[in-house]
Amino acid sequence: MGIKQQETIAKSNAGHFSPSGLRRGALFFVILFCLGHGAETLSASWWDDSSNLAKQRLQMINGQLKNRGITDPKILRAMSTVPRHLFVPDHLRQQAYRDGPLPIGHGQTISQPYIVAYMTEILQINPQHKVLEIGTGSGYQAAVLAELSDQVYTMEIIPELAASAGKRLKETGYTKVTVRQGDGYHGWPEAAPFDAIMVTAAAEFIPPPLLQQLKAGGRMIIPVGSPFYVQHLMLVEKKGGNITTHSLIPVRFVPFRRSQ
Ligand code: SAH
């Protein structure tokens, strides 16, 4: 009985300690395994994700830009450098490189990659140029411009978008871009004149202050037309005191707004 008891005690001790020790040990290893495995899965999915997005960006360069006649190596380099997926809302990241515009909130859109490349190419920007963009939106176009010049100024009329684009540009390393909230109709007189001006919202006419702030020899690209109908991208050049305009391609942009 005593022995049995002892055995029982021994067994129960064994039963009490060993399995739970084992359980704890097992738990410890399960946790370690999960942590390790979790870390692996995390880094693997991070890698899959970023390499998959990099692949999509390359496909965008070949399938959407080169195919349609974007040839300037500086533009192709800029477009293959800027991480467009970081300029769209999180849930649209996997669609960032598709051949079209995407919503960015507040009823606004980030332009189709081809249009971004086309408008940038037309401006013939060099590293010494001072560039003004009207319509910051997500900040993506400003980042592309910043790949070509260190002097990029961009204005956005919607305060929330101006704030989020400014933050995003800093986080993605485009620290030299200067963002201002305000009505771009008036341009940016303190920073003028500009070698290049890009407007990314459709205006019914070219705002005269922007014409004034364009340097002699400068180029402006702006969609002109009625807000919900046909618009054309116009190239505006200032040669000496003369302004010339060329209508390039039909486009569809969100309307140029005015502050009240
Ligand atoms: N270039 C942007 C997309 C532009 S969408 C990008 O890369 O994401 C057009 C933007 O122009 C919108 O964000 C809109 O709010 C802004 N906008 C419209 N009228 C404006 C004005 N008068 N001044 C400044 N921004 C304006």
mmCIF file of C-alpha atoms and ligand atoms in Angstrom:
data_model
loop_
_atom_site.group_PDB
_atom_site.id
_atom_site.type_symbol
_atom_site.label_atom_id
_atom_site.label_comp_id
_atom_site.label_asym_id
_atom_site.label_seq_id
_atom_site.Cartn_x
_atom_site.Cartn_y
_atom_site.Cartn_z
ATOM 1 C CA MET A 1 0.000 0.000 0.000
ATOM 2 C CA GLY A 2 2.836 2.203 1.127
ATOM 3 C CA ILE A 3 4.803 1.223 -1.927
ATOM 4 C CA LYS A 4 1.774 1.509 -4.094
ATOM 5 C CA GLN A 5 1.144 4.818 -2.604
ATOM 6 C CA GLN A 6 4.714 5.770 -3.254
ATOM 7 C CA GLU A 7 4.387 4.464 -6.734
ATOM 8 C CA THR A 8 1.175 6.353 -7.045
ATOM 9 C CA ILE A 9 2.847 9.382 -5.619
ATOM 10 C CA ALA A 10 5.817 8.848 -7.873
ATOM 11 C CA LYS A 11 3.493 8.283 -10.791
ATOM 12 C CA SER A 12 1.332 11.154 -9.838
ATOM 13 C CA ASN A 13 4.426 13.243 -9.362
ATOM 14 C CA ALA A 14 5.604 12.085 -12.695
ATOM 15 C CA GLY A 15 2.102 12.582 -13.945
ATOM 16 C CA HIS A 16 2.019 15.990 -12.426
ATOM 17 C CA PHE A 17 5.472 17.257 -13.252
ATOM 18 C CA SER A 18 6.853 15.579 -16.312
ATOM 19 C CA PRO A 19 3.984 15.981 -18.738
ATOM 20 C CA SER A 20 3.443 19.543 -17.671
ATOM 21 C CA GLY A 21 7.203 20.115 -17.924
ATOM 22 C CA LEU A 22 6.977 18.508 -21.299
ATOM 23 C CA ARG A 23 3.926 20.592 -22.116
ATOM 24 C CA ARG A 24 5.736 23.748 -21.054
ATOM 25 C CA GLY A 25 8.782 22.729 -23.042
ATOM 26 C CA ALA A 26 6.604 21.898 -25.991
ATOM 27 C CA LEU A 27 4.752 25.180 -25.584
ATOM 28 C CA PHE A 28 8.085 26.974 -25.474
ATOM 29 C CA PHE A 29 9.141 25.305 -28.702
ATOM 30 C CA VAL A 30 5.767 25.872 -30.295
ATOM 31 C CA ILE A 31 6.073 29.572 -29.451
ATOM 32 C CA LEU A 32 9.640 29.675 -30.725
ATOM 33 C CA PHE A 33 8.597 27.807 -33.861
ATOM 34 C CA CYS A 34 5.655 30.103 -34.398
ATOM 35 C CA LEU A 35 7.783 33.176 -33.858
ATOM 36 C CA GLY A 36 10.453 31.858 -36.177
ATOM 37 C CA HIS A 37 7.926 30.626 -38.673
ATOM 38 C CA GLY A 38 5.931 33.847 -38.344
ATOM 39 C CA ALA A 39 9.043 35.868 -38.991
ATOM 40 C CA GLU A 40 9.816 33.684 -41.985
ATOM 41 C CA THR A 41 6.305 34.015 -43.361
ATOM 42 C CA LEU A 42 6.399 37.730 -42.739
ATOM 43 C CA SER A 43 9.691 38.263 -44.517
ATOM 44 C CA ALA A 44 8.726 35.844 -47.283
ATOM 45 C CA SER A 45 5.440 37.612 -47.885
ATOM 46 C CA TRP A 46 7.117 40.988 -47.629
ATOM 47 C CA TRP A 47 9.628 39.839 -50.203
ATOM 48 C CA ASP A 48 6.979 38.278 -52.457
ATOM 49 C CA ASP A 49 4.963 41.435 -52.191
ATOM 50 C CA SER A 50 7.772 43.864 -52.931
ATOM 51 C CA SER A 51 9.281 41.740 -55.700
ATOM 52 C CA ASN A 52 5.810 41.240 -57.153
ATOM 53 C CA LEU A 53 5.217 45.004 -57.114
ATOM 54 C CA ALA A 54 8.660 45.650 -58.606
ATOM 55 C CA LYS A 55 7.751 43.165 -61.351
ATOM 56 C CA GLN A 56 4.472 44.979 -61.945
ATOM 57 C CA ARG A 57 6.361 48.285 -62.153
ATOM 58 C CA LEU A 58 8.668 46.852 -64.794
ATOM 59 C CA GLN A 59 5.661 45.539 -66.728
ATOM 60 C CA MET A 60 4.168 49.050 -66.549
ATOM 61 C CA ILE A 61 7.364 50.508 -68.068
ATOM 62 C CA ASN A 62 7.420 48.057 -70.959
ATOM 63 C CA GLY A 63 3.734 47.425 -71.551
ATOM 64 C CA GLN A 64 2.284 50.903 -70.966
ATOM 65 C CA LEU A 65 5.065 53.446 -71.500
ATOM 66 C CA LYS A 66 7.652 52.142 -74.013
ATOM 67 C CA ASN A 67 4.882 50.519 -76.039
ATOM 68 C CA ARG A 68 3.109 53.842 -76.438
ATOM 69 C CA GLY A 69 6.180 55.801 -77.385
ATOM 70 C CA ILE A 70 7.714 57.111 -74.152
ATOM 71 C CA THR A 71 11.395 56.945 -75.075
ATOM 72 C CA ASP A 72 13.302 59.446 -72.917
ATOM 73 C CA PRO A 73 15.563 57.315 -70.686
ATOM 74 C CA LYS A 74 15.333 59.904 -67.873
ATOM 75 C CA ILE A 75 11.545 59.588 -67.831
ATOM 76 C CA LEU A 76 11.658 55.799 -67.957
ATOM 77 C CA ARG A 77 14.204 55.799 -65.125
ATOM 78 C CA ALA A 78 12.066 58.170 -63.018
ATOM 79 C CA MET A 79 8.946 56.056 -63.599
ATOM 80 C CA SER A 80 10.784 52.865 -62.700
ATOM 81 C CA THR A 81 12.182 54.430 -59.522
ATOM 82 C CA VAL A 82 9.134 55.996 -57.846
ATOM 83 C CA PRO A 83 7.197 53.387 -55.799
ATOM 84 C CA ARG A 84 3.725 54.246 -57.143
ATOM 85 C CA HIS A 85 2.141 51.651 -54.794
ATOM 86 C CA LEU A 86 3.086 53.863 -51.820
ATOM 87 C CA PHE A 87 1.086 56.774 -53.284
ATOM 88 C CA VAL A 88 -2.254 54.952 -53.545
ATOM 89 C CA PRO A 89 -4.554 53.949 -50.656
ATOM 90 C CA ASP A 90 -3.303 50.767 -48.919
ATOM 91 C CA HIS A 91 -6.147 48.575 -50.188
ATOM 92 C CA LEU A 92 -5.305 49.501 -53.811
ATOM 93 C CA ARG A 93 -1.578 48.702 -53.661
ATOM 94 C CA GLN A 94 -1.897 45.627 -55.846
ATOM 95 C CA GLN A 95 -3.636 47.767 -58.484
ATOM 96 C CA ALA A 96 -1.139 50.636 -58.359
ATOM 97 C CA TYR A 97 0.572 49.643 -61.614
ATOM 98 C CA ARG A 98 -2.522 49.040 -63.701
ATOM 99 C CA ASP A 99 -3.146 51.007 -66.837
ATOM 100 C CA GLY A 100 -5.527 53.602 -65.433
ATOM 101 C CA PRO A 101 -6.213 56.258 -62.821
ATOM 102 C CA LEU A 102 -7.133 55.271 -59.234
ATOM 103 C CA PRO A 103 -9.146 57.029 -56.529
ATOM 104 C CA ILE A 104 -7.104 58.745 -53.805
ATOM 105 C CA GLY A 105 -9.984 60.054 -51.671
ATOM 106 C CA HIS A 106 -11.885 63.362 -51.596
ATOM 107 C CA GLY A 107 -13.239 62.610 -55.075
ATOM 108 C CA GLN A 108 -9.759 62.952 -56.634
ATOM 109 C CA THR A 109 -7.608 60.542 -58.615
ATOM 110 C CA ILE A 110 -3.967 59.694 -59.240
ATOM 111 C CA SER A 111 -3.432 59.874 -63.020
ATOM 112 C CA GLN A 112 -2.810 56.891 -65.262
ATOM 113 C CA PRO A 113 0.946 56.063 -65.400
ATOM 114 C CA TYR A 114 1.122 56.784 -69.136
ATOM 115 C CA ILE A 115 -0.346 60.280 -68.684
ATOM 116 C CA VAL A 116 2.137 61.016 -65.863
ATOM 117 C CA ALA A 117 5.037 59.916 -68.087
ATOM 118 C CA TYR A 118 3.693 61.728 -71.159
ATOM 119 C CA MET A 119 3.148 65.060 -69.378
ATOM 120 C CA THR A 120 6.555 64.820 -67.714
ATOM 121 C CA GLU A 121 8.301 64.033 -71.000
ATOM 122 C CA ILE A 122 6.687 67.024 -72.745
ATOM 123 C CA LEU A 123 8.140 69.423 -70.146
ATOM 124 C CA GLN A 124 11.774 68.501 -71.045
ATOM 125 C CA ILE A 125 12.970 69.076 -67.492
ATOM 126 C CA ASN A 126 16.670 69.254 -66.689
ATOM 127 C CA PRO A 127 18.280 69.224 -63.216
ATOM 128 C CA GLN A 128 18.665 73.025 -63.115
ATOM 129 C CA HIS A 129 14.965 73.644 -63.725
ATOM 130 C CA LYS A 130 12.551 75.081 -61.212
ATOM 131 C CA VAL A 131 9.266 73.217 -61.555
ATOM 132 C CA LEU A 132 5.743 74.029 -60.347
ATOM 133 C CA GLU A 133 2.942 71.490 -60.179
ATOM 134 C CA ILE A 134 -0.660 72.521 -59.532
ATOM 135 C CA GLY A 135 -2.711 69.626 -58.116
ATOM 136 C CA THR A 136 -0.484 67.622 -55.747
ATOM 137 C CA GLY A 137 -3.147 64.975 -55.085
ATOM 138 C CA SER A 138 -1.255 61.912 -53.824
ATOM 139 C CA GLY A 139 2.186 63.453 -54.420
ATOM 140 C CA TYR A 140 3.074 60.809 -57.035
ATOM 141 C CA GLN A 141 3.552 63.196 -59.953
ATOM 142 C CA ALA A 142 5.613 65.497 -57.702
ATOM 143 C CA ALA A 143 7.851 62.522 -56.817
ATOM 144 C CA VAL A 144 8.348 61.755 -60.518
ATOM 145 C CA LEU A 145 9.273 65.422 -61.115
ATOM 146 C CA ALA A 146 11.635 65.256 -58.130
ATOM 147 C CA GLU A 147 13.551 62.457 -59.885
ATOM 148 C CA LEU A 148 14.420 65.061 -62.549
ATOM 149 C CA SER A 149 14.999 68.242 -60.533
ATOM 150 C CA ASP A 150 15.692 69.197 -56.923
ATOM 151 C CA GLN A 151 13.476 72.277 -57.181
ATOM 152 C CA VAL A 152 9.909 71.038 -57.230
ATOM 153 C CA TYR A 153 7.052 73.144 -55.838
ATOM 154 C CA THR A 154 3.586 71.666 -55.690
ATOM 155 C CA MET A 155 0.212 73.139 -54.659
ATOM 156 C CA GLU A 156 -2.954 71.375 -53.572
ATOM 157 C CA ILE A 157 -6.285 73.020 -52.826
ATOM 158 C CA ILE A 158 -7.713 70.283 -50.558
ATOM 159 C CA PRO A 159 -6.072 70.690 -47.120
ATOM 160 C CA GLU A 160 -6.237 66.973 -46.185
ATOM 161 C CA LEU A 161 -4.593 65.922 -49.454
ATOM 162 C CA ALA A 162 -1.908 68.609 -49.149
ATOM 163 C CA ALA A 163 -1.090 67.361 -45.641
ATOM 164 C CA SER A 164 -1.061 63.650 -46.502
ATOM 165 C CA ALA A 165 0.957 64.150 -49.704
ATOM 166 C CA GLY A 166 3.523 66.262 -47.828
ATOM 167 C CA LYS A 167 3.907 63.514 -45.222
ATOM 168 C CA ARG A 168 4.075 60.768 -47.845
ATOM 169 C CA LEU A 169 6.721 62.602 -49.877
ATOM 170 C CA LYS A 170 8.890 62.954 -46.756
ATOM 171 C CA GLU A 171 8.428 59.292 -45.824
ATOM 172 C CA THR A 172 9.360 58.103 -49.304
ATOM 173 C CA GLY A 173 12.515 60.245 -49.303
ATOM 174 C CA TYR A 174 11.358 63.103 -51.544
ATOM 175 C CA THR A 175 12.346 65.629 -48.903
ATOM 176 C CA LYS A 176 13.204 68.449 -51.314
ATOM 177 C CA VAL A 177 9.680 68.782 -52.707
ATOM 178 C CA THR A 178 7.925 71.843 -51.251
ATOM 179 C CA VAL A 179 4.175 71.370 -50.773
ATOM 180 C CA ARG A 180 1.767 74.238 -50.201
ATOM 181 C CA GLN A 181 -1.948 74.132 -49.560
ATOM 182 C CA GLY A 182 -3.847 76.718 -51.575
ATOM 183 C CA ASP A 183 -5.569 77.639 -54.816
ATOM 184 C CA GLY A 184 -3.045 77.052 -57.584
ATOM 185 C CA TYR A 185 -4.845 79.549 -59.807
ATOM 186 C CA HIS A 186 -2.584 82.207 -58.292
ATOM 187 C CA GLY A 187 0.568 80.126 -58.729
ATOM 188 C CA TRP A 188 3.468 80.601 -56.332
ATOM 189 C CA PRO A 189 4.691 84.183 -56.868
ATOM 190 C CA GLU A 190 7.497 84.009 -54.258
ATOM 191 C CA ALA A 191 9.141 81.078 -56.015
ATOM 192 C CA ALA A 192 8.478 82.271 -59.605
ATOM 193 C CA PRO A 193 9.545 82.296 -62.368
ATOM 194 C CA PHE A 194 9.379 78.619 -63.292
ATOM 195 C CA ASP A 195 11.058 76.778 -66.148
ATOM 196 C CA ALA A 196 8.241 74.271 -66.191
ATOM 197 C CA ILE A 197 4.650 74.264 -64.938
ATOM 198 C CA MET A 198 2.361 71.249 -64.877
ATOM 199 C CA VAL A 199 -1.321 71.487 -64.043
ATOM 200 C CA THR A 200 -3.011 68.173 -63.233
ATOM 201 C CA ALA A 201 -6.648 69.340 -63.015
ATOM 202 C CA ALA A 202 -8.733 70.437 -66.007
ATOM 203 C CA ALA A 203 -9.180 74.204 -66.323
ATOM 204 C CA GLU A 204 -11.560 76.014 -68.660
ATOM 205 C CA PHE A 205 -8.790 78.446 -69.529
ATOM 206 C CA ILE A 206 -5.140 78.906 -68.698
ATOM 207 C CA PRO A 207 -4.885 80.884 -65.443
ATOM 208 C CA PRO A 208 -3.136 84.179 -66.337
ATOM 209 C CA PRO A 209 -0.970 84.181 -63.155
ATOM 210 C CA LEU A 210 0.544 80.871 -64.289
ATOM 211 C CA LEU A 211 1.376 82.352 -67.696
ATOM 212 C CA GLN A 212 3.044 85.274 -65.938
ATOM 213 C CA GLN A 213 5.060 82.961 -63.707
ATOM 214 C CA LEU A 214 6.401 80.937 -66.629
ATOM 215 C CA LYS A 215 10.001 81.849 -67.456
ATOM 216 C CA ALA A 216 10.896 83.017 -70.972
ATOM 217 C CA GLY A 217 11.773 79.787 -72.778
ATOM 218 C CA GLY A 218 9.651 77.855 -70.279
ATOM 219 C CA ARG A 219 7.026 75.179 -70.948
ATOM 220 C CA MET A 220 3.665 74.537 -69.329
ATOM 221 C CA ILE A 221 1.372 71.547 -69.751
ATOM 222 C CA ILE A 222 -2.253 71.854 -68.753
ATOM 223 C CA PRO A 223 -5.510 70.025 -69.527
ATOM 224 C CA VAL A 224 -7.971 72.583 -70.882
ATOM 225 C CA GLY A 225 -11.671 72.000 -71.486
ATOM 226 C CA SER A 226 -15.007 71.725 -69.777
ATOM 227 C CA PRO A 227 -14.955 69.847 -66.484
ATOM 228 C CA PHE A 228 -17.093 66.838 -67.401
ATOM 229 C CA TYR A 229 -16.635 66.810 -71.160
ATOM 230 C CA VAL A 230 -13.710 66.762 -73.605
ATOM 231 C CA GLN A 231 -10.439 68.263 -72.500
ATOM 232 C CA HIS A 232 -7.142 68.507 -74.338
ATOM 233 C CA LEU A 233 -3.639 68.561 -72.980
ATOM 234 C CA MET A 234 -2.161 71.857 -74.096
ATOM 235 C CA LEU A 235 1.521 72.632 -74.375
ATOM 236 C CA VAL A 236 2.130 76.305 -73.679
ATOM 237 C CA GLU A 237 5.485 77.811 -74.576
ATOM 238 C CA LYS A 238 6.817 81.250 -73.800
ATOM 239 C CA LYS A 239 9.243 82.372 -76.453
ATOM 240 C CA GLY A 240 10.490 85.879 -75.868
ATOM 241 C CA GLY A 241 7.297 87.722 -75.027
ATOM 242 C CA ASN A 242 5.144 85.441 -77.190
ATOM 243 C CA ILE A 243 2.935 82.653 -75.972
ATOM 244 C CA THR A 244 2.267 79.713 -78.278
ATOM 245 C CA THR A 245 -0.116 76.858 -77.550
ATOM 246 C CA HIS A 246 -0.388 73.374 -79.057
ATOM 247 C CA SER A 247 -3.220 70.974 -78.482
ATOM 248 C CA LEU A 248 -1.727 67.513 -77.870
ATOM 249 C CA ILE A 249 -4.093 64.684 -76.900
ATOM 250 C CA PRO A 250 -7.662 64.369 -75.564
ATOM 251 C CA VAL A 251 -7.765 63.572 -71.852
ATOM 252 C CA ARG A 252 -10.094 63.316 -68.868
ATOM 253 C CA PHE A 253 -9.017 65.067 -65.674
ATOM 254 C CA VAL A 254 -10.783 66.038 -62.462
ATOM 255 C CA PRO A 255 -11.918 69.682 -62.501
ATOM 256 C CA PHE A 256 -9.689 72.591 -61.567
ATOM 257 C CA ARG A 257 -11.377 74.088 -58.510
ATOM 258 C CA ARG A 258 -11.367 77.589 -57.126
ATOM 259 C CA SER A 259 -11.267 78.589 -53.494
ATOM 260 C CA GLN A 260 -14.327 80.585 -52.480
HETATM 261 N N1 SAH B 1 -0.990 64.963 -59.614
HETATM 262 C C1 SAH B 1 -1.783 64.183 -58.699
HETATM 263 C C2 SAH B 1 -3.176 63.879 -59.174
HETATM 264 C C3 SAH B 1 -3.970 65.076 -59.487
HETATM 265 S S1 SAH B 1 -5.694 64.991 -59.258
HETATM 266 C C4 SAH B 1 -1.110 62.892 -58.320
HETATM 267 O O1 SAH B 1 -0.011 62.607 -58.816
HETATM 268 O O2 SAH B 1 -1.676 62.165 -57.515
HETATM 269 C C5 SAH B 1 -5.905 66.735 -59.333
HETATM 270 C C6 SAH B 1 -5.643 67.430 -58.036
HETATM 271 O O3 SAH B 1 -5.747 68.829 -58.289
HETATM 272 C C7 SAH B 1 -6.671 67.116 -56.969
HETATM 273 O O4 SAH B 1 -6.036 66.661 -55.821
HETATM 274 C C8 SAH B 1 -7.377 68.459 -56.750
HETATM 275 O O5 SAH B 1 -7.781 68.653 -55.423
HETATM 276 C C9 SAH B 1 -6.288 69.435 -57.156
HETATM 277 N N2 SAH B 1 -6.777 70.763 -57.533
HETATM 278 C C10 SAH B 1 -7.892 71.099 -58.234
HETATM 279 N N3 SAH B 1 -7.980 72.419 -58.379
HETATM 280 C C11 SAH B 1 -6.888 72.956 -57.774
HETATM 281 C C12 SAH B 1 -6.399 74.285 -57.580
HETATM 282 N N4 SAH B 1 -7.066 75.351 -58.021
HETATM 283 N N5 SAH B 1 -5.240 74.450 -56.921
HETATM 284 C C13 SAH B 1 -4.539 73.398 -56.428
HETATM 285 N N6 SAH B 1 -4.971 72.121 -56.561
HETATM 286 C C14 SAH B 1 -6.101 71.903 -57.234
#
